[in-house]
Coordinates of C-alpha atoms in Angstrom, one line a residue:
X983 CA -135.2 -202.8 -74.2
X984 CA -137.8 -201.1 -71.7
X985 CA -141.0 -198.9 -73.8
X986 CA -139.7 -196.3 -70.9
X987 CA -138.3 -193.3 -72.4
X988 CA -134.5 -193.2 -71.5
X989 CA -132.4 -190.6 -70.0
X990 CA -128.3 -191.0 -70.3
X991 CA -126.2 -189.5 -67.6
X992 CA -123.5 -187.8 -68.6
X993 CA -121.2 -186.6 -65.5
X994 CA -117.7 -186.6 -64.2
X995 CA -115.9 -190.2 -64.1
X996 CA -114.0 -192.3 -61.5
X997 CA -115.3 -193.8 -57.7
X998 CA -113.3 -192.1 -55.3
X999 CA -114.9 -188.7 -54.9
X1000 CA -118.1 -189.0 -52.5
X1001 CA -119.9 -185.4 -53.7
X1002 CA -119.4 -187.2 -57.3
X1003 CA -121.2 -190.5 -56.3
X1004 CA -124.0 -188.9 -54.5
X1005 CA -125.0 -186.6 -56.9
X1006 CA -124.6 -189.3 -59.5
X1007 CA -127.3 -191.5 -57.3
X1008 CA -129.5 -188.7 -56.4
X1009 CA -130.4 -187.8 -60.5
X1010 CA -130.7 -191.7 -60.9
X1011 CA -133.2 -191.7 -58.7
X1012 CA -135.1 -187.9 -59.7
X1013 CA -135.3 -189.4 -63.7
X1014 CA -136.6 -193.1 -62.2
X1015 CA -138.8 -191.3 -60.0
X1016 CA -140.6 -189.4 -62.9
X1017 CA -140.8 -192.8 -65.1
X1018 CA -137.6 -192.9 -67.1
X1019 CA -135.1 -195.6 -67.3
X1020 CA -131.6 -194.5 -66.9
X1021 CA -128.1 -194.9 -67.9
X1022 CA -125.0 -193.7 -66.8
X1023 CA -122.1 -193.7 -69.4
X1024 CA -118.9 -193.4 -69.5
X1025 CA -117.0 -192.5 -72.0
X1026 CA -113.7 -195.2 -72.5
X1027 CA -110.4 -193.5 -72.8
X1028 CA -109.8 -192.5 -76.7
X1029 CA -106.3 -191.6 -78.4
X1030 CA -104.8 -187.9 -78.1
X1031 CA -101.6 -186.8 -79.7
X1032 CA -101.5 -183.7 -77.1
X1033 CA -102.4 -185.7 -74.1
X1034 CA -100.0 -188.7 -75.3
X1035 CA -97.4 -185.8 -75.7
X1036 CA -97.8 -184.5 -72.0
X1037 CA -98.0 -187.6 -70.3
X1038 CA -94.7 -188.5 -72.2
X1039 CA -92.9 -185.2 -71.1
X1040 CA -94.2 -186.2 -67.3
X1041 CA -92.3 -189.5 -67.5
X1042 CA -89.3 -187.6 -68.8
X1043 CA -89.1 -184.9 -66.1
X1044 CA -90.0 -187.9 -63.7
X1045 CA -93.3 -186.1 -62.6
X1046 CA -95.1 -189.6 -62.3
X1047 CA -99.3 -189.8 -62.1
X1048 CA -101.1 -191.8 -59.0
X1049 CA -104.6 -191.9 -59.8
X1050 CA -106.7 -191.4 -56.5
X1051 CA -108.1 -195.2 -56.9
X1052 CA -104.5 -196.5 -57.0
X1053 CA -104.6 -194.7 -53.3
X1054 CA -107.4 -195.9 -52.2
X1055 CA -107.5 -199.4 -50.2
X1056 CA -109.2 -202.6 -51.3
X1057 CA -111.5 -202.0 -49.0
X1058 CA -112.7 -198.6 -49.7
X1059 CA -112.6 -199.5 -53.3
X1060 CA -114.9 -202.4 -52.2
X1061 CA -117.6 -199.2 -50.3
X1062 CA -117.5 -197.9 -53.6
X1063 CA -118.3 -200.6 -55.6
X1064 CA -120.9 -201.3 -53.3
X1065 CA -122.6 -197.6 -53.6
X1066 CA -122.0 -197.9 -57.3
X1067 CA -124.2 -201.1 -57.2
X1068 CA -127.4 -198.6 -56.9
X1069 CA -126.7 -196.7 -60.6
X1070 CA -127.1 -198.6 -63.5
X1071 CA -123.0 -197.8 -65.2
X1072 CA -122.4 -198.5 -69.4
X1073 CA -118.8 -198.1 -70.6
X1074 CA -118.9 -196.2 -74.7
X1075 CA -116.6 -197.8 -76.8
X1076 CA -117.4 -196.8 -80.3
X1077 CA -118.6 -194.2 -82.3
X1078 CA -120.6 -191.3 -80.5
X1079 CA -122.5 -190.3 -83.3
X1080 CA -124.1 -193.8 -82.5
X1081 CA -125.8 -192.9 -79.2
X1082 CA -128.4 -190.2 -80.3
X1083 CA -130.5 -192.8 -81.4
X1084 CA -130.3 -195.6 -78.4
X1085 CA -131.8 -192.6 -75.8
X1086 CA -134.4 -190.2 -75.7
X1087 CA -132.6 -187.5 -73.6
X1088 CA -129.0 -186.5 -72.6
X1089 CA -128.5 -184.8 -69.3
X1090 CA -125.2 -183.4 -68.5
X1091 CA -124.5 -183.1 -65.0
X1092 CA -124.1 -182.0 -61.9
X1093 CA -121.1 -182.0 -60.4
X1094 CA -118.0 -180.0 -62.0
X1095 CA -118.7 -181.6 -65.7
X1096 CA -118.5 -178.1 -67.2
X1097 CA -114.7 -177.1 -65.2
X1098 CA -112.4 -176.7 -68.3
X1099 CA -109.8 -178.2 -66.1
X1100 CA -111.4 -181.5 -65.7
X1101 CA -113.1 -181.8 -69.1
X1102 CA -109.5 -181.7 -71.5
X1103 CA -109.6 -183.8 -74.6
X1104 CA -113.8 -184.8 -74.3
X1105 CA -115.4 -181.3 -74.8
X1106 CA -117.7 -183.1 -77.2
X1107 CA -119.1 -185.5 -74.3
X1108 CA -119.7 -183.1 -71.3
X1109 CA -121.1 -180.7 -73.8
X1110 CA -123.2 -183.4 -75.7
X1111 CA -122.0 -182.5 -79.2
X1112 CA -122.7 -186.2 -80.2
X1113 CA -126.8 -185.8 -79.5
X1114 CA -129.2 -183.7 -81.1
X1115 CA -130.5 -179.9 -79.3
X1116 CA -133.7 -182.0 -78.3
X1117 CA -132.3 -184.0 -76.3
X1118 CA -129.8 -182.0 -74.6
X1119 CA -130.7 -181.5 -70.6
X1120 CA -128.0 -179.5 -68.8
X1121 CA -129.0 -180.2 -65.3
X1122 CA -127.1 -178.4 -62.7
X1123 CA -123.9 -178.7 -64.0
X1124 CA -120.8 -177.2 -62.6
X1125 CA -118.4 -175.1 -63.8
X1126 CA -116.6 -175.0 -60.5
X1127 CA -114.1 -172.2 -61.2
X1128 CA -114.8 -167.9 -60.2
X1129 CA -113.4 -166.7 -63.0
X1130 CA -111.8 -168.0 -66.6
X1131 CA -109.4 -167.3 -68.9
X1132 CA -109.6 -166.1 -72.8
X1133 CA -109.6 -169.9 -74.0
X1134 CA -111.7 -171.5 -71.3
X1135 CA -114.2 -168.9 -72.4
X1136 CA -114.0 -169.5 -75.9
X1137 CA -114.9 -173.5 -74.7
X1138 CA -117.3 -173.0 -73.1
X1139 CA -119.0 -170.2 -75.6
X1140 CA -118.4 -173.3 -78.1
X1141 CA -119.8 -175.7 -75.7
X1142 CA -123.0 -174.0 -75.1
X1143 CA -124.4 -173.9 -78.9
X1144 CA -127.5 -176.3 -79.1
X1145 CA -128.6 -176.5 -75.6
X1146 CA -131.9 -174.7 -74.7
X1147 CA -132.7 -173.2 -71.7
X1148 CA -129.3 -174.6 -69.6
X1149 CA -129.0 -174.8 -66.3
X1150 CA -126.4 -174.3 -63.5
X1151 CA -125.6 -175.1 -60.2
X1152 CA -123.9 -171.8 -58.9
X1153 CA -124.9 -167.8 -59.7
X1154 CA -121.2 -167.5 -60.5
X1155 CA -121.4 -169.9 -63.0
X1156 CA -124.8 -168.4 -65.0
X1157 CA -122.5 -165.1 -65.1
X1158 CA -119.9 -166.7 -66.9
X1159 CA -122.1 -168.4 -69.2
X1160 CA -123.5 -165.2 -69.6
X1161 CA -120.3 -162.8 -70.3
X1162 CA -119.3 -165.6 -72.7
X1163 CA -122.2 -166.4 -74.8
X1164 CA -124.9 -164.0 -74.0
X1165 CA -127.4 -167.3 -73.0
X1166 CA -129.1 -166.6 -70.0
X1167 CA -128.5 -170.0 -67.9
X1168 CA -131.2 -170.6 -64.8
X1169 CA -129.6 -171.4 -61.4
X1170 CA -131.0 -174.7 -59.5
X1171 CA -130.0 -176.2 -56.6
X1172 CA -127.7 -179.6 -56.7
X1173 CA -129.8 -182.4 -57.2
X1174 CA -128.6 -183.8 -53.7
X1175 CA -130.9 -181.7 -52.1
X1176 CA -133.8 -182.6 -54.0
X1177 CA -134.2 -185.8 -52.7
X1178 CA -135.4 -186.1 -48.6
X1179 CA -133.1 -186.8 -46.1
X1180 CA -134.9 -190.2 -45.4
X1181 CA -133.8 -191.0 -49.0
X1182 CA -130.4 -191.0 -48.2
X1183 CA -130.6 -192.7 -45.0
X1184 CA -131.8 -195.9 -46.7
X1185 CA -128.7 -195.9 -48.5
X1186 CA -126.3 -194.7 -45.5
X1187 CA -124.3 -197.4 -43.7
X1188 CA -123.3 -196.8 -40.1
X1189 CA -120.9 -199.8 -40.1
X1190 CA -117.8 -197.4 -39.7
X1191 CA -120.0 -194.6 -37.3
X1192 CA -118.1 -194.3 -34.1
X1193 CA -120.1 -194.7 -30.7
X1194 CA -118.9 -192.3 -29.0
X1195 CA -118.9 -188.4 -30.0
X1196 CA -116.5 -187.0 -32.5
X1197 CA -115.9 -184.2 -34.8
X1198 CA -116.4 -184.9 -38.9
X1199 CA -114.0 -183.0 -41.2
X1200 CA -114.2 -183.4 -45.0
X1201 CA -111.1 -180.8 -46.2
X1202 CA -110.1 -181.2 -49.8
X1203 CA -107.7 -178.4 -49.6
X1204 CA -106.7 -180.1 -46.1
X1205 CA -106.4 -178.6 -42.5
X1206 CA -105.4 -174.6 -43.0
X1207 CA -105.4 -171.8 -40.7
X1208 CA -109.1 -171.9 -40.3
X1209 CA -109.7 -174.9 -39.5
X1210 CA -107.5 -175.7 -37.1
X1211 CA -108.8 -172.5 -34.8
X1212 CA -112.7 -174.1 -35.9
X1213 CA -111.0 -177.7 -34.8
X1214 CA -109.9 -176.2 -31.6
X1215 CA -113.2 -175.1 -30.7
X1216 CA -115.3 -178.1 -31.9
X1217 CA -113.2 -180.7 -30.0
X1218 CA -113.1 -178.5 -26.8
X1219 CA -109.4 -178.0 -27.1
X1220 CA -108.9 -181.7 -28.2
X1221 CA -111.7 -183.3 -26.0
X1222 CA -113.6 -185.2 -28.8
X1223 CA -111.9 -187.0 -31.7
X1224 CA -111.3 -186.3 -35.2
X1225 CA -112.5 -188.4 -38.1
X1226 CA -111.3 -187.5 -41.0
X1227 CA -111.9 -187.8 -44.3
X1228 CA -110.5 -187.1 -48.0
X1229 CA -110.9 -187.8 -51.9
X1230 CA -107.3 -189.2 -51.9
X1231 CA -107.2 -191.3 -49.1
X1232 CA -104.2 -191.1 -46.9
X1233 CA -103.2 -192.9 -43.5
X1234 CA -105.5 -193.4 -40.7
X1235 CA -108.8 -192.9 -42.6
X1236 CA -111.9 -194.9 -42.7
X1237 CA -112.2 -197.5 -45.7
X1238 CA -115.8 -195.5 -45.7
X1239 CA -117.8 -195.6 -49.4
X1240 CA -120.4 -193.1 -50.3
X1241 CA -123.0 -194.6 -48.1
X1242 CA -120.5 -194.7 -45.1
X1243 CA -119.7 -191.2 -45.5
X1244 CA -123.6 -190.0 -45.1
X1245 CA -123.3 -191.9 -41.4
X1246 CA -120.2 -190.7 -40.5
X1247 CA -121.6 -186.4 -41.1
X1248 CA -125.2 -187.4 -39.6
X1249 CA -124.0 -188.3 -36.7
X1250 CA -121.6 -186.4 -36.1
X1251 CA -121.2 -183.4 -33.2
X1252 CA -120.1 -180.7 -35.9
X1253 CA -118.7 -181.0 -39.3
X1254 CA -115.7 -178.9 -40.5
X1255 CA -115.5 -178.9 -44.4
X1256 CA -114.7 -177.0 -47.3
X1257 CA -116.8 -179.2 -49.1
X1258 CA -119.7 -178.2 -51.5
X1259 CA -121.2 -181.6 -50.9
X1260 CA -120.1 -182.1 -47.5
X1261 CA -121.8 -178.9 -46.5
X1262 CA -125.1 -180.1 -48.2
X1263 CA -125.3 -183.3 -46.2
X1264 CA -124.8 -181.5 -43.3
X1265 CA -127.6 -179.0 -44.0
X1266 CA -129.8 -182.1 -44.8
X1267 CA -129.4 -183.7 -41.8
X1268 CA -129.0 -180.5 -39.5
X1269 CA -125.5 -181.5 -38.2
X1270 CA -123.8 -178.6 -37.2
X1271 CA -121.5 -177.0 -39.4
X1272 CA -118.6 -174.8 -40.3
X1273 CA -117.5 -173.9 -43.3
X1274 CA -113.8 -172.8 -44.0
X1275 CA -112.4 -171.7 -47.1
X1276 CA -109.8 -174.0 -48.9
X1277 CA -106.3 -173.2 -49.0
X1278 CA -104.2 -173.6 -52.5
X1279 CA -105.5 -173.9 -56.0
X1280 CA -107.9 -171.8 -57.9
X1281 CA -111.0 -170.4 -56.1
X1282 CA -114.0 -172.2 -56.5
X1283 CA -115.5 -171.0 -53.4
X1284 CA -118.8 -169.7 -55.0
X1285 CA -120.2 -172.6 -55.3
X1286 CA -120.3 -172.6 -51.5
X1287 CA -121.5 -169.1 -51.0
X1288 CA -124.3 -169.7 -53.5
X1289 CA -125.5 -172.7 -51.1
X1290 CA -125.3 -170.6 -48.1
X1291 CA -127.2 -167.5 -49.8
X1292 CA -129.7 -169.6 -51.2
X1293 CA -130.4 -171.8 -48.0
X1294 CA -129.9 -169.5 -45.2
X1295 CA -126.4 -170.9 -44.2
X1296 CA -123.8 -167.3 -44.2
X1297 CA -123.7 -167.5 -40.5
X1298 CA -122.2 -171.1 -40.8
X1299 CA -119.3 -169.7 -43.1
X1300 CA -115.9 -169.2 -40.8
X1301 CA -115.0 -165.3 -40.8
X1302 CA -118.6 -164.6 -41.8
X1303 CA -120.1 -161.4 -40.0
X1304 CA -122.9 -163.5 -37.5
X1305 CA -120.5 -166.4 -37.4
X1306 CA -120.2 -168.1 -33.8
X1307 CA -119.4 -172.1 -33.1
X1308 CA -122.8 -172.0 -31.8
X1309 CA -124.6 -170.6 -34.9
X1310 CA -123.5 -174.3 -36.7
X1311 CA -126.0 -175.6 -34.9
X1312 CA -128.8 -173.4 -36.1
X1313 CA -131.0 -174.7 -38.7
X1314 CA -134.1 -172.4 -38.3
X1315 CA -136.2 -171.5 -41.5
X1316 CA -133.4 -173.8 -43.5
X1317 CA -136.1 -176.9 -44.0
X1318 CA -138.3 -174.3 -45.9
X1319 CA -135.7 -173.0 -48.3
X1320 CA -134.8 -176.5 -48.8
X1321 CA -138.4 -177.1 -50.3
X1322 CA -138.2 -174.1 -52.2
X1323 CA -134.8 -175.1 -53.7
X1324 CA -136.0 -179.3 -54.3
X1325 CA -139.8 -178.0 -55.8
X1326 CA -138.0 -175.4 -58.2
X1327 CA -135.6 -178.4 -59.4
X1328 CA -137.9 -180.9 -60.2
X1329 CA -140.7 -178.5 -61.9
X1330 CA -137.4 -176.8 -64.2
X1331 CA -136.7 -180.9 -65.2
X1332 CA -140.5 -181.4 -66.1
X1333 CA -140.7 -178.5 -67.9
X1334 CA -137.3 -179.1 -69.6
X1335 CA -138.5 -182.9 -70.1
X1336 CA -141.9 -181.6 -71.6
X1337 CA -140.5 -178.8 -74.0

């Protein structure tokens, strides 16, 4: 074992989801950087009556599971494994109560680790139950939903007890902590953006990077009403192509990892996403870009508007007042809000790291 003092990463599992991977990187490198060698675990998959219960009533009613790696080709499994290869990954087998004393700090985060939908059945890893207050760092973590219901609030109330000082990634989300368990929770940016864009371009890969122009579109929620009217004026009424992208990958896509997908937004002519992480790498790299609101499922678009409020983007938001398909390209006074956003992260971790 190093003499460094060690920092255990706590954050959503799975390599199929790029926003996930990145952000997993980019706080490997912000705790390295400040002289701390780093873990990220993952928890390994522990027996639940209730869960056993629903997955046995899926299999009856024939409502079968496809996990998105099962979807995924060898290939783009292979990108991932090959992004993956940069962050230091330990698999927890045994007893949590264990861990406190192999690591100095716990940080939780970011991503949507604190999204009661996401979290069932391990409330006591994404809220660190298993380490002592010390070491608890909640660094930028997600909730990812606009509002909650009685029980997710009385989780996350639970939750909260023993961390100090929390933060978040979205304004929405410090609200909720607030209404639910009076803790005041500071808002910092995603710790994407607080490494340079010539960071991430010595990780990017333009192996998959057409030559020629094209249009980039990252839609989770896939290709609704706005978009399609953004896509028609982006590709010039179908001039340029379309390279797509998803979490789930479907016909036709790129076998693109983590490192492909930086590329593919950089140099691209405009970006069309209703992606939180998406819409930071274009801001990064000052590729022009719209951003449409998701169709289906439960809102989580503030963690957008909290980006575009905080870095100067509303006018790149589709139906926003000052929106135009020539704003996208408009990054003036961004590069300084950036700064403000990546020096107000890293002074909050020292300070957290120092307490």
């Amino acid at each position: 074992m190093s003499d460094k003092k060690s920092v255990a990463i706590i954050t959503l599992p799975g390599s199929f989801n790029y926003g996930n991977r990145l952000q997993n990187y980019a706080v490997t490198r912000i705790y390295e950087s400040l002289g701390y060698r780093v873990d990220t675990l993952q928890i390994a998959e522990r027996f639940n009556l209730v869960r056993q219960l629903e997955c046995f009533a899926r299999k009856v009613l024939g409502r079968t599971y496809s996990s998105p790696e099962g979807n995924m080709t060898s290939q783009r499994r292979a990108a991932f494994e090959r992004f993956d290869s940069n962050i230091q990954m330990r698999t927890i087998d045994y007893d949590l109560k264990r861990l406190a004393d192999e690591y100095d700090y716990f940080s939780v985060g970011s991503d949507q680790v604190w999204n009661p939908s996401y979290i069932v059945y391990n409330d006591d890893w994404f809220f660190l139950k298993f380490a002592r207050p010390e070491q608890r760092i909640a660094l930028a973590p997600s909730i990812g939903l606009d509002s909650l219901d009685f029980f997710q609030r009385a989780r996350l109330r639970s939750g909260l007890k023993g961390f100090a000082n929390p933060s978040v990634r979205e304004r929405r989300g410090a609200e909720l902590i607030k209404e639910c368990s009076g803790i005041d929770a500071r808002v910092i940016c995603d710790p994407t953006l607080a490494l340079v864009p010539e960071d991430w371009r010595r990780v990017s890969v333009d192996a998959l990077t057409p030559q020629e122009p094209y249009v980039f579109t990252y839609l989770l929620g896939g290709v609704g009403a706005e978009a399609a009217e953004v896509l028609r004026m982006a590709t010039k009424d179908g001039e340029l192509p379309v390279v797509s992208l998803t979490d789930r990958q479907q016909d036709g896509e790129l076998d693109a990892g983590p490192a492909e997908f930086i590329s593919l937004i950089e140099n691209a002519q405009h970006v069309v996403t209703d992606s939180f992480h998406a819409a930071v790498f274009s801001t990064l790299m000052q590729t022009p870009l719209t951003i449409v609101h998701r169709d289906g499922g439960a809102s989580m678009f503030s963690r957008l508007e909290t980006l575009a409020q905080s870095l100067g983007l509303e006018d790149k938001i589709y139906g926003s007042q000052n929106y135009s398909i020539e704003s996208a390209s408009n990054y003036e006074g961004v590069e300084s809000c950036i700064n403000e956003q990546r020096d107000a992260f890293i002074n909050y971790l020292k300070v957290r790291l120092n307490d």
